[in-house]
Amino acid sequence: LTMLAAMWKWTCLLCHLLLFTITSSLARQPLPHPKRPFATFPGEPAEGTFNHLVVDEKTGYIYLGAVNRIYKLSSDLKVEVTHQTGPDEDNPKCYPPRIVQTCNEPLTLTNNINKMLLIDKKEKRLIACGSLYQGICKLLRLDDLFKLGEPFHKKEHYLSGVNESGAVFGVIVSYSNMDDKLFIATAVDGKPEYFPTISSRKLTKNSEADGMFAYVFHDEFVASMIKIPSDTFTIIPDFDIYYIYGFSSGNFVYFLTLQPEMISPPGSTTKEQVYTSKLVRLCKEDTAFNSYVEVPIGCEKNGVEYRLLQAAYLSKAGAILARSLGVSPDDDILFTVFSKGQKRKMKSLDESALCIFILKKINDRIKERLRSCYRGEGTLDLAWLKVKDIPCSSALLTINDDFCGLDMNAPLGVSEMVRGLPIFTEDGDRMTSVIAYVYKNHSLAFVGTKSGKLKK
Ligand SMILES: *[C@@H]1O[C@H](CO)[C@@H](O)[C@H](O)[C@H]1NC(C)=O
Ligand SMILES: *[C@@H]1O[C@H](CO)[C@@H](O)[C@H](O)[C@H]1NC(C)=O
């Protein structure tokens, strides 16, 4: 009993001491903001990285494209459904469709890296394309990831042979009275004869339809696609186009790209290979791809050139930013992150800049270029596609904002770079991702950095 009493006294003394310490320290310091515990989803330990993430804005469910798995997660990151996509027996040297031509290469168990994950809102399905078998896609019901289709018996069903997750970008163009279209842009990894770098495909209502992913138009002379000519590889052996971002706006579909280019530095006659960031624009309704236009984009601050696109995001200006830019609040604004210089894309420098572009201004620049070309000024200026400089031909016609090209003067390049407006630079920890939205008239941008920091 005495022992217990002594212990009680001690505990109580400790209690008091503790309470005193806590209350007095509380009185001295302001309380930190209560930290909301955050949910995490680590995935399967053996599977490594996650490749793509999309959120269904209607339901709040999150879809994750990972190596060998597609996940459906609740908004608090609980797994609702897992769909297995690999590994499977494959060899990257085998060409599709395998039921037509057999492959004599040895097959090995190969991971399926998710290369594209899109929500098809109209048909309530997920389009999940992987790296296995030269890039075939699954159409999965949003609800339960049930496989609605996996077309693989035609050449068009194979979208890209690249096994890097960031190589393919897709944009859906939706119609109320007919099948949707899917614009596919992809690096070709030295196989330009198999995979167009950019094309528009039919997205049929029926996930098992024969015509799924068929080119929107294709005859002997004209097709809804652009292939990189083999001549290009004689000049730049590792030529490819890397698609960083894509979106549709108004009558157009846009992609932002990074591609190698030969330039002669000022005061030099020898050419060197650099990377150039470009915006690519196509009319949604152009089945012959005569509307294809390319514009170099970049950014400069305090004499430093930021030319290597890392990430981009389309948002609206919002009332406050719109006022300072002299545009309307509903105008499209492109938020972009560039790293310094123009050298190799894999070894981007840490110096990076967040820049904005007014989409309308880029469209105006394209319109000016189209007009000058149709006055017969300059050349088509698209070195990778037309290795020989082809002069622009003049023609009497009115070119307005929605001009979609003719089979003359197409495709066309704009030679002069369009500069973005630098709004923030970060020199030590390269910015690698960006999103933006309008909140109470303010334009908010969030950037992610190489070391995993988030900046608002
Ligand atoms: C992609 O394929 C190449 C060669 O086929 C291989 O060396 C590389 O490891 C693959 N990458 C991934 C991420 O699996
Ligand atoms: C946003 O801007 C509009 C137009 O300038 C104004 O009418 C509205 O009150 C603003 N809203 C907020 C939340 O500030």
Short mmCIF file of N, CA and C in Angstrom, two decimals, residues 19-137:
data_model
loop_
_atom_site.label_atom_id
_atom_site.label_comp_id
_atom_site.label_asym_id
_atom_site.label_seq_id
_atom_site.Cartn_x
_atom_site.Cartn_y
_atom_site.Cartn_z
N LEU A 19 2.02 18.61 -17.25
CA LEU A 19 0.94 19.51 -17.62
C LEU A 19 1.43 20.95 -17.62
N PHE A 20 2.24 21.25 -16.56
CA PHE A 20 2.78 22.60 -16.44
C PHE A 20 3.65 22.93 -17.66
N THR A 21 4.52 21.96 -17.97
CA THR A 21 5.41 22.20 -19.11
C THR A 21 4.60 22.43 -20.37
N ILE A 22 3.58 21.57 -20.59
CA ILE A 22 2.80 21.69 -21.82
C ILE A 22 2.07 23.03 -21.86
N THR A 23 1.37 23.36 -20.76
CA THR A 23 0.58 24.60 -20.79
C THR A 23 1.47 25.82 -20.94
N SER A 24 2.61 25.80 -20.22
CA SER A 24 3.44 26.99 -20.33
C SER A 24 4.05 27.12 -21.73
N SER A 25 4.40 25.99 -22.34
CA SER A 25 4.97 26.10 -23.68
C SER A 25 3.89 26.50 -24.68
N LEU A 26 2.63 26.04 -24.43
CA LEU A 26 1.53 26.44 -25.31
C LEU A 26 1.30 27.94 -25.23
N ALA A 27 1.44 28.45 -23.99
CA ALA A 27 1.19 29.87 -23.81
C ALA A 27 2.24 30.70 -24.55
N ARG A 28 3.46 30.15 -24.60
CA ARG A 28 4.53 30.91 -25.21
C ARG A 28 4.52 30.86 -26.74
N GLN A 29 4.17 29.66 -27.29
CA GLN A 29 4.27 29.52 -28.75
C GLN A 29 2.88 29.45 -29.39
N PRO A 30 2.76 30.04 -30.56
CA PRO A 30 1.50 29.83 -31.27
C PRO A 30 1.40 28.36 -31.71
N LEU A 31 0.19 27.84 -31.73
CA LEU A 31 0.00 26.43 -32.15
C LEU A 31 0.35 26.28 -33.62
N PRO A 32 1.06 25.23 -33.96
CA PRO A 32 1.25 25.00 -35.40
C PRO A 32 -0.10 24.62 -36.01
N HIS A 33 -0.21 24.84 -37.34
CA HIS A 33 -1.44 24.39 -38.01
C HIS A 33 -1.60 22.90 -37.81
N PRO A 34 -2.81 22.45 -37.48
CA PRO A 34 -2.98 21.01 -37.33
C PRO A 34 -2.66 20.34 -38.66
N LYS A 35 -1.80 19.35 -38.64
CA LYS A 35 -1.42 18.66 -39.88
C LYS A 35 -2.48 17.64 -40.20
N ARG A 36 -3.09 17.76 -41.37
CA ARG A 36 -4.07 16.75 -41.76
C ARG A 36 -3.29 15.51 -42.18
N PRO A 37 -3.61 14.35 -41.59
CA PRO A 37 -2.86 13.16 -42.00
C PRO A 37 -3.15 12.88 -43.47
N PHE A 38 -2.13 12.57 -44.24
CA PHE A 38 -2.37 12.32 -45.66
C PHE A 38 -2.36 10.82 -45.94
N ALA A 39 -3.19 10.45 -46.90
CA ALA A 39 -3.29 9.04 -47.27
C ALA A 39 -2.14 8.70 -48.21
N THR A 40 -1.68 7.47 -48.15
CA THR A 40 -0.67 7.03 -49.11
C THR A 40 -1.09 5.70 -49.71
N PHE A 41 -0.65 5.47 -50.92
CA PHE A 41 -0.86 4.18 -51.57
C PHE A 41 0.46 3.74 -52.18
N PRO A 42 1.13 2.78 -51.56
CA PRO A 42 2.46 2.41 -52.03
C PRO A 42 2.46 1.46 -53.23
N GLY A 43 1.33 0.81 -53.54
CA GLY A 43 1.32 -0.16 -54.64
C GLY A 43 2.00 -1.45 -54.24
N GLU A 44 2.16 -2.32 -55.21
CA GLU A 44 2.85 -3.59 -54.96
C GLU A 44 4.34 -3.30 -54.90
N PRO A 45 5.01 -3.78 -53.87
CA PRO A 45 6.44 -3.44 -53.73
C PRO A 45 7.27 -3.82 -54.94
N ALA A 46 6.95 -4.95 -55.57
CA ALA A 46 7.81 -5.44 -56.65
C ALA A 46 7.60 -4.68 -57.96
N GLU A 47 6.52 -3.92 -58.08
CA GLU A 47 6.15 -3.37 -59.38
C GLU A 47 6.85 -2.08 -59.75
N GLY A 48 7.48 -1.45 -58.78
CA GLY A 48 8.19 -0.22 -59.12
C GLY A 48 7.26 0.94 -59.36
N THR A 49 7.56 1.73 -60.39
CA THR A 49 6.94 3.03 -60.53
C THR A 49 5.49 3.00 -61.00
N PHE A 50 4.80 4.06 -60.66
CA PHE A 50 3.50 4.36 -61.26
C PHE A 50 3.78 5.22 -62.49
N ASN A 51 3.00 5.01 -63.54
CA ASN A 51 3.26 5.72 -64.77
C ASN A 51 2.29 6.86 -65.05
N HIS A 52 0.99 6.60 -64.85
CA HIS A 52 0.01 7.65 -65.16
C HIS A 52 -1.12 7.66 -64.14
N LEU A 53 -1.72 8.82 -64.00
CA LEU A 53 -2.81 8.99 -63.05
C LEU A 53 -3.90 9.84 -63.70
N VAL A 54 -5.14 9.38 -63.62
CA VAL A 54 -6.26 10.22 -64.06
C VAL A 54 -7.36 10.16 -63.01
N VAL A 55 -8.09 11.25 -62.89
CA VAL A 55 -9.17 11.32 -61.90
C VAL A 55 -10.48 11.49 -62.67
N ASP A 56 -11.47 10.68 -62.32
CA ASP A 56 -12.80 10.84 -62.90
C ASP A 56 -13.49 11.96 -62.12
N GLU A 57 -13.64 13.10 -62.76
CA GLU A 57 -14.17 14.27 -62.04
C GLU A 57 -15.61 14.07 -61.60
N LYS A 58 -16.33 13.19 -62.28
CA LYS A 58 -17.72 12.94 -61.91
C LYS A 58 -17.83 12.16 -60.61
N THR A 59 -16.98 11.15 -60.44
CA THR A 59 -17.12 10.24 -59.30
C THR A 59 -16.03 10.44 -58.25
N GLY A 60 -14.95 11.08 -58.60
CA GLY A 60 -13.83 11.25 -57.67
C GLY A 60 -12.89 10.06 -57.61
N TYR A 61 -13.20 8.99 -58.36
CA TYR A 61 -12.30 7.84 -58.35
C TYR A 61 -11.00 8.17 -59.09
N ILE A 62 -9.95 7.52 -58.61
CA ILE A 62 -8.62 7.76 -59.17
C ILE A 62 -8.18 6.50 -59.91
N TYR A 63 -7.67 6.65 -61.11
CA TYR A 63 -7.16 5.51 -61.87
C TYR A 63 -5.66 5.67 -62.02
N LEU A 64 -4.96 4.60 -61.74
CA LEU A 64 -3.50 4.62 -61.79
C LEU A 64 -3.03 3.61 -62.81
N GLY A 65 -2.16 4.05 -63.71
CA GLY A 65 -1.55 3.12 -64.64
C GLY A 65 -0.14 2.84 -64.13
N ALA A 66 0.14 1.57 -63.82
CA ALA A 66 1.43 1.21 -63.25
C ALA A 66 2.05 0.12 -64.11
N VAL A 67 3.20 -0.36 -63.68
CA VAL A 67 3.81 -1.48 -64.39
C VAL A 67 2.98 -2.74 -64.06
N ASN A 68 2.45 -3.37 -65.09
CA ASN A 68 1.66 -4.61 -64.98
C ASN A 68 0.32 -4.49 -64.26
N ARG A 69 -0.08 -3.30 -63.88
CA ARG A 69 -1.35 -3.15 -63.16
C ARG A 69 -2.05 -1.84 -63.54
N ILE A 70 -3.39 -1.91 -63.54
CA ILE A 70 -4.20 -0.70 -63.56
C ILE A 70 -4.99 -0.74 -62.26
N TYR A 71 -4.99 0.35 -61.52
CA TYR A 71 -5.72 0.39 -60.25
C TYR A 71 -6.88 1.38 -60.34
N LYS A 72 -7.96 1.01 -59.66
CA LYS A 72 -9.00 2.00 -59.39
C LYS A 72 -8.96 2.25 -57.89
N LEU A 73 -8.76 3.50 -57.48
CA LEU A 73 -8.67 3.84 -56.06
C LEU A 73 -9.79 4.80 -55.69
N SER A 74 -10.23 4.71 -54.42
CA SER A 74 -11.18 5.69 -53.92
C SER A 74 -10.43 7.00 -53.69
N SER A 75 -11.17 8.07 -53.38
CA SER A 75 -10.49 9.36 -53.23
C SER A 75 -9.58 9.37 -52.00
N ASP A 76 -9.76 8.43 -51.04
CA ASP A 76 -8.80 8.35 -49.94
C ASP A 76 -7.76 7.23 -50.17
N LEU A 77 -7.58 6.89 -51.43
CA LEU A 77 -6.52 5.98 -51.88
C LEU A 77 -6.66 4.54 -51.40
N LYS A 78 -7.90 4.08 -51.22
CA LYS A 78 -8.13 2.66 -50.95
C LYS A 78 -8.34 1.95 -52.30
N VAL A 79 -7.73 0.77 -52.43
CA VAL A 79 -7.87 0.05 -53.69
C VAL A 79 -9.30 -0.49 -53.83
N GLU A 80 -9.95 -0.14 -54.94
CA GLU A 80 -11.29 -0.65 -55.22
C GLU A 80 -11.19 -1.85 -56.14
N VAL A 81 -10.38 -1.72 -57.18
CA VAL A 81 -10.21 -2.80 -58.14
C VAL A 81 -8.77 -2.78 -58.67
N THR A 82 -8.22 -3.95 -58.93
CA THR A 82 -6.92 -4.05 -59.57
C THR A 82 -7.10 -4.86 -60.85
N HIS A 83 -6.53 -4.38 -61.93
CA HIS A 83 -6.60 -5.12 -63.19
C HIS A 83 -5.18 -5.43 -63.64
N GLN A 84 -4.89 -6.69 -63.85
CA GLN A 84 -3.55 -7.12 -64.23
C GLN A 84 -3.34 -6.97 -65.74
N THR A 85 -2.20 -6.39 -66.14
CA THR A 85 -1.91 -6.23 -67.57
C THR A 85 -0.64 -6.95 -68.00
N GLY A 86 0.11 -7.51 -67.08
CA GLY A 86 1.36 -8.19 -67.42
C GLY A 86 1.94 -8.80 -66.17
N PRO A 87 3.15 -9.36 -66.23
CA PRO A 87 4.03 -9.50 -67.40
C PRO A 87 3.54 -10.61 -68.33
N ASP A 88 4.11 -10.61 -69.54
CA ASP A 88 3.76 -11.67 -70.49
C ASP A 88 4.94 -11.94 -71.42
N GLU A 89 4.85 -13.07 -72.12
CA GLU A 89 5.90 -13.46 -73.06
C GLU A 89 5.92 -12.48 -74.23
N ASP A 90 7.05 -11.84 -74.45
CA ASP A 90 7.13 -10.86 -75.54
C ASP A 90 8.59 -10.66 -75.95
N ASN A 91 8.77 -10.08 -77.11
CA ASN A 91 10.10 -9.66 -77.55
C ASN A 91 9.90 -8.39 -78.37
N PRO A 92 10.63 -7.32 -78.01
CA PRO A 92 10.41 -6.05 -78.71
C PRO A 92 10.72 -6.11 -80.20
N LYS A 93 11.39 -7.20 -80.66
CA LYS A 93 11.69 -7.31 -82.09
C LYS A 93 10.55 -7.97 -82.86
N CYS A 94 9.51 -8.42 -82.14
CA CYS A 94 8.39 -9.06 -82.83
C CYS A 94 7.41 -8.00 -83.30
N TYR A 95 6.98 -8.15 -84.57
CA TYR A 95 6.09 -7.14 -85.13
C TYR A 95 4.67 -7.64 -85.33
N PRO A 96 3.76 -6.75 -85.12
CA PRO A 96 2.35 -7.11 -85.16
C PRO A 96 1.81 -7.18 -86.57
N PRO A 97 0.61 -7.69 -86.75
CA PRO A 97 -0.10 -8.51 -85.78
C PRO A 97 0.45 -9.93 -85.83
N ARG A 98 0.59 -10.51 -84.68
CA ARG A 98 1.24 -11.80 -84.60
C ARG A 98 0.45 -12.93 -85.25
N ILE A 99 -0.85 -12.72 -85.35
CA ILE A 99 -1.63 -13.78 -86.00
C ILE A 99 -1.40 -13.77 -87.51
N VAL A 100 -0.83 -12.66 -88.02
CA VAL A 100 -0.55 -12.58 -89.46
C VAL A 100 0.89 -13.03 -89.73
N GLN A 101 1.84 -12.49 -88.94
CA GLN A 101 3.23 -12.89 -89.13
C GLN A 101 3.78 -13.45 -87.82
N THR A 102 4.27 -14.67 -87.88
CA THR A 102 4.79 -15.26 -86.66
C THR A 102 6.15 -14.66 -86.36
N CYS A 103 6.54 -14.74 -85.12
CA CYS A 103 7.80 -14.14 -84.70
C CYS A 103 8.78 -15.23 -84.30
N ASN A 104 10.00 -15.16 -84.86
CA ASN A 104 10.98 -16.20 -84.56
C ASN A 104 11.96 -15.80 -83.45
N GLU A 105 11.76 -14.60 -82.89
CA GLU A 105 12.64 -14.15 -81.81
C GLU A 105 12.26 -14.90 -80.53
N PRO A 106 13.26 -15.14 -79.65
CA PRO A 106 12.93 -15.80 -78.39
C PRO A 106 12.07 -14.90 -77.50
N LEU A 107 11.03 -15.47 -76.95
CA LEU A 107 10.14 -14.67 -76.10
C LEU A 107 10.60 -14.77 -74.65
N THR A 108 10.54 -13.64 -73.94
CA THR A 108 10.87 -13.67 -72.52
C THR A 108 9.76 -12.94 -71.76
N LEU A 109 9.66 -13.27 -70.47
CA LEU A 109 8.66 -12.64 -69.63
C LEU A 109 8.99 -11.15 -69.53
N THR A 110 8.08 -10.30 -70.02
CA THR A 110 8.36 -8.87 -70.15
C THR A 110 7.30 -8.06 -69.40
N ASN A 111 7.74 -7.02 -68.71
CA ASN A 111 6.81 -6.14 -67.99
C ASN A 111 5.98 -5.31 -68.96
N ASN A 112 4.76 -5.01 -68.53
CA ASN A 112 3.90 -4.13 -69.31
C ASN A 112 3.86 -2.76 -68.64
N ILE A 113 4.56 -1.80 -69.25
CA ILE A 113 4.63 -0.45 -68.69
C ILE A 113 3.46 0.36 -69.24
N ASN A 114 2.68 0.97 -68.35
CA ASN A 114 1.54 1.76 -68.85
C ASN A 114 2.05 3.01 -69.55
N LYS A 115 1.61 3.19 -70.83
CA LYS A 115 2.11 4.31 -71.61
C LYS A 115 1.08 5.41 -71.81
N MET A 116 -0.20 5.02 -71.65
CA MET A 116 -1.23 6.04 -71.82
C MET A 116 -2.48 5.61 -71.06
N LEU A 117 -3.07 6.54 -70.36
CA LEU A 117 -4.27 6.26 -69.58
C LEU A 117 -5.23 7.42 -69.78
N LEU A 118 -6.36 7.13 -70.43
CA LEU A 118 -7.32 8.19 -70.75
C LEU A 118 -8.70 7.76 -70.29
N ILE A 119 -9.48 8.72 -69.80
CA ILE A 119 -10.88 8.44 -69.50
C ILE A 119 -11.71 8.81 -70.71
N ASP A 120 -12.45 7.85 -71.22
CA ASP A 120 -13.39 8.11 -72.30
C ASP A 120 -14.74 8.36 -71.62
N LYS A 121 -15.03 9.64 -71.38
CA LYS A 121 -16.21 10.01 -70.58
C LYS A 121 -17.50 9.52 -71.23
N LYS A 122 -17.58 9.68 -72.55
CA LYS A 122 -18.83 9.38 -73.24
C LYS A 122 -19.19 7.90 -73.09
N GLU A 123 -18.23 7.03 -73.24
CA GLU A 123 -18.52 5.59 -73.16
C GLU A 123 -18.19 5.01 -71.78
N LYS A 124 -17.86 5.85 -70.83
CA LYS A 124 -17.57 5.43 -69.45
C LYS A 124 -16.56 4.28 -69.40
N ARG A 125 -15.46 4.49 -70.11
CA ARG A 125 -14.42 3.46 -70.11
C ARG A 125 -13.04 4.11 -70.03
N LEU A 126 -12.09 3.27 -69.68
CA LEU A 126 -10.71 3.71 -69.55
C LEU A 126 -9.95 3.15 -70.76
N ILE A 127 -9.14 3.98 -71.39
CA ILE A 127 -8.28 3.48 -72.47
C ILE A 127 -6.89 3.36 -71.87
N ALA A 128 -6.42 2.14 -71.73
CA ALA A 128 -5.13 1.90 -71.07
C ALA A 128 -4.21 1.20 -72.06
N CYS A 129 -3.16 1.91 -72.48
CA CYS A 129 -2.24 1.34 -73.46
C CYS A 129 -0.91 1.02 -72.79
N GLY A 130 -0.37 -0.13 -73.11
CA GLY A 130 0.85 -0.58 -72.45
C GLY A 130 2.00 -0.73 -73.44
N SER A 131 3.12 -1.21 -72.92
CA SER A 131 4.30 -1.36 -73.76
C SER A 131 4.42 -2.75 -74.38
N LEU A 132 3.65 -3.73 -73.90
CA LEU A 132 3.75 -5.08 -74.46
C LEU A 132 3.25 -5.12 -75.89
N TYR A 133 3.78 -6.03 -76.68
CA TYR A 133 3.34 -6.30 -78.06
C TYR A 133 3.25 -5.02 -78.90
N GLN A 134 4.24 -4.15 -78.85
CA GLN A 134 4.27 -2.92 -79.65
C GLN A 134 3.09 -2.00 -79.34
N GLY A 135 2.63 -2.02 -78.12
CA GLY A 135 1.68 -1.00 -77.70
C GLY A 135 0.24 -1.25 -78.03
N ILE A 136 -0.33 -2.32 -77.48
CA ILE A 136 -1.77 -2.49 -77.67
C ILE A 136 -2.52 -1.94 -76.44
N CYS A 137 -3.80 -1.69 -76.64
CA CYS A 137 -4.59 -1.00 -75.60
C CYS A 137 -5.73 -1.88 -75.12
#
